[in-house]
């Protein structure tokens, strides 16, 4: 039996976001260095991306590197950046074969120029793909994103480009890194931690949260299917009563 058989493909979450956590612990459990966990984490990234696309999920967003991750030991940051570059190079075919458009959110200016260059290159190569949007959150922090949106909107108010009364949710949405993405429907976090860690705070307002103890390098197709089945069993009320929904 596969959880896949229980998925209603007409009711897929439009946007799945994942906090990929537990690479370090996975490596430590085997007496290996943390980087071994990150390297194996890239296999889970590839498999999750392919599985989501094959199911028909339209938007997948992965928390690959947070603003706080810059505080990790220099050697880990460097190796993560190298992994990002090599994965981008290696996975062009995966993206093209599955008609996936690559997108990135975060303070991309902060990335080493080699990483930024490769990222821009693959974003450009895949810009006409239309089956799924894969967004990598890199040097991303939600408070950072909200602050920069507030600053930009404030300048527009000051310069009479927008009046304060006109500021509504859609104006905020348009000034976020995620401007062209729908709200998150399902947020998954691996490794047993139950927190949001500064990820998409505005965009997850009505998301269903799914926490699993599985460490990211062990996250399999079945784990993704199971998360979607669990999501589909929930009643999303958006503040309404059950009776109003039926
Ligand atoms: C969290 O595990 C994971 C990260 C900070 C990085 C995620 C990176 C990858 C999955 C590999 C590279 C990604 C791409 C998109 C190429 P952790 O190190 O916090 O684990 P721990 O909590 O067990 O220490």
mmCIF file of N, CA, C and O in Angstrom, residues 88 102 104 108 113-126:
data_model
loop_
_atom_site.group_PDB
_atom_site.id
_atom_site.type_symbol
_atom_site.label_atom_id
_atom_site.label_comp_id
_atom_site.label_asym_id
_atom_site.label_seq_id
_atom_site.Cartn_x
_atom_site.Cartn_y
_atom_site.Cartn_z
ATOM 1 N N UNK A 88 22.963 23.019 -8.474
ATOM 2 C CA UNK A 88 22.316 23.782 -9.549
ATOM 3 C C UNK A 88 22.811 23.285 -10.904
ATOM 4 O O UNK A 88 22.029 23.078 -11.838
ATOM 5 N N UNK A 102 12.735 27.491 -12.139
ATOM 6 C CA UNK A 102 13.430 27.789 -10.878
ATOM 7 C C UNK A 102 13.245 29.259 -10.522
ATOM 8 O O UNK A 102 13.263 30.134 -11.373
ATOM 9 N N UNK A 104 13.959 32.098 -6.961
ATOM 10 C CA UNK A 104 14.677 32.218 -5.685
ATOM 11 C C UNK A 104 14.139 33.410 -4.912
ATOM 12 O O UNK A 104 13.758 34.430 -5.501
ATOM 13 N N UNK A 108 19.411 37.836 -2.049
ATOM 14 C CA UNK A 108 20.317 37.116 -2.948
ATOM 15 C C UNK A 108 21.645 37.849 -3.141
ATOM 16 O O UNK A 108 22.662 37.243 -3.468
ATOM 17 N N UNK A 113 29.324 35.555 -5.215
ATOM 18 C CA UNK A 113 28.967 35.877 -6.601
ATOM 19 C C UNK A 113 28.864 34.631 -7.490
ATOM 20 O O UNK A 113 28.024 34.566 -8.386
ATOM 21 N N UNK A 114 29.686 33.618 -7.204
ATOM 22 C CA UNK A 114 29.629 32.392 -8.009
ATOM 23 C C UNK A 114 28.263 31.710 -7.879
ATOM 24 O O UNK A 114 27.691 31.218 -8.869
ATOM 25 N N UNK A 115 27.749 31.681 -6.663
ATOM 26 C CA UNK A 115 26.446 31.053 -6.405
ATOM 27 C C UNK A 115 25.343 31.873 -7.069
ATOM 28 O O UNK A 115 24.427 31.334 -7.701
ATOM 29 N N UNK A 116 25.467 33.193 -6.935
ATOM 30 C CA UNK A 116 24.434 34.072 -7.516
ATOM 31 C C UNK A 116 24.405 33.938 -9.030
ATOM 32 O O UNK A 116 23.350 33.882 -9.661
ATOM 33 N N UNK A 117 25.599 33.827 -9.609
ATOM 34 C CA UNK A 117 25.718 33.714 -11.063
ATOM 35 C C UNK A 117 25.066 32.422 -11.570
ATOM 36 O O UNK A 117 24.307 32.420 -12.542
ATOM 37 N N UNK A 118 25.366 31.326 -10.888
ATOM 38 C CA UNK A 118 24.819 30.028 -11.292
ATOM 39 C C UNK A 118 23.293 30.030 -11.135
ATOM 40 O O UNK A 118 22.558 29.524 -11.982
ATOM 41 N N UNK A 119 22.854 30.623 -10.032
ATOM 42 C CA UNK A 119 21.418 30.708 -9.756
ATOM 43 C C UNK A 119 20.703 31.497 -10.864
ATOM 44 O O UNK A 119 19.705 31.045 -11.435
ATOM 45 N N UNK A 120 21.266 32.667 -11.186
ATOM 46 C CA UNK A 120 20.669 33.510 -12.231
ATOM 47 C C UNK A 120 20.650 32.762 -13.563
ATOM 48 O O UNK A 120 19.669 32.821 -14.313
ATOM 49 N N UNK A 121 21.728 32.013 -13.814
ATOM 50 C CA UNK A 121 21.836 31.261 -15.060
ATOM 51 C C UNK A 121 20.709 30.210 -15.164
ATOM 52 O O UNK A 121 20.021 30.126 -16.188
ATOM 53 N N UNK A 122 20.507 29.456 -14.095
ATOM 54 C CA UNK A 122 19.488 28.381 -14.151
ATOM 55 C C UNK A 122 18.068 28.977 -14.142
ATOM 56 O O UNK A 122 17.167 28.464 -14.813
ATOM 57 N N UNK A 123 17.900 30.092 -13.426
ATOM 58 C CA UNK A 123 16.589 30.764 -13.442
ATOM 59 C C UNK A 123 16.270 31.183 -14.880
ATOM 60 O O UNK A 123 15.162 30.993 -15.375
ATOM 61 N N UNK A 124 17.281 31.712 -15.562
ATOM 62 C CA UNK A 124 17.091 32.170 -16.933
ATOM 63 C C UNK A 124 16.825 30.995 -17.885
ATOM 64 O O UNK A 124 15.917 31.041 -18.712
ATOM 65 N N UNK A 125 17.601 29.919 -17.707
ATOM 66 C CA UNK A 125 17.437 28.733 -18.570
ATOM 67 C C UNK A 125 16.023 28.142 -18.480
ATOM 68 O O UNK A 125 15.511 27.600 -19.449
ATOM 69 N N UNK A 126 15.430 28.228 -17.287
ATOM 70 C CA UNK A 126 14.151 27.542 -17.054
ATOM 71 C C UNK A 126 12.962 28.499 -17.066
ATOM 72 O O UNK A 126 11.845 28.107 -16.703
#
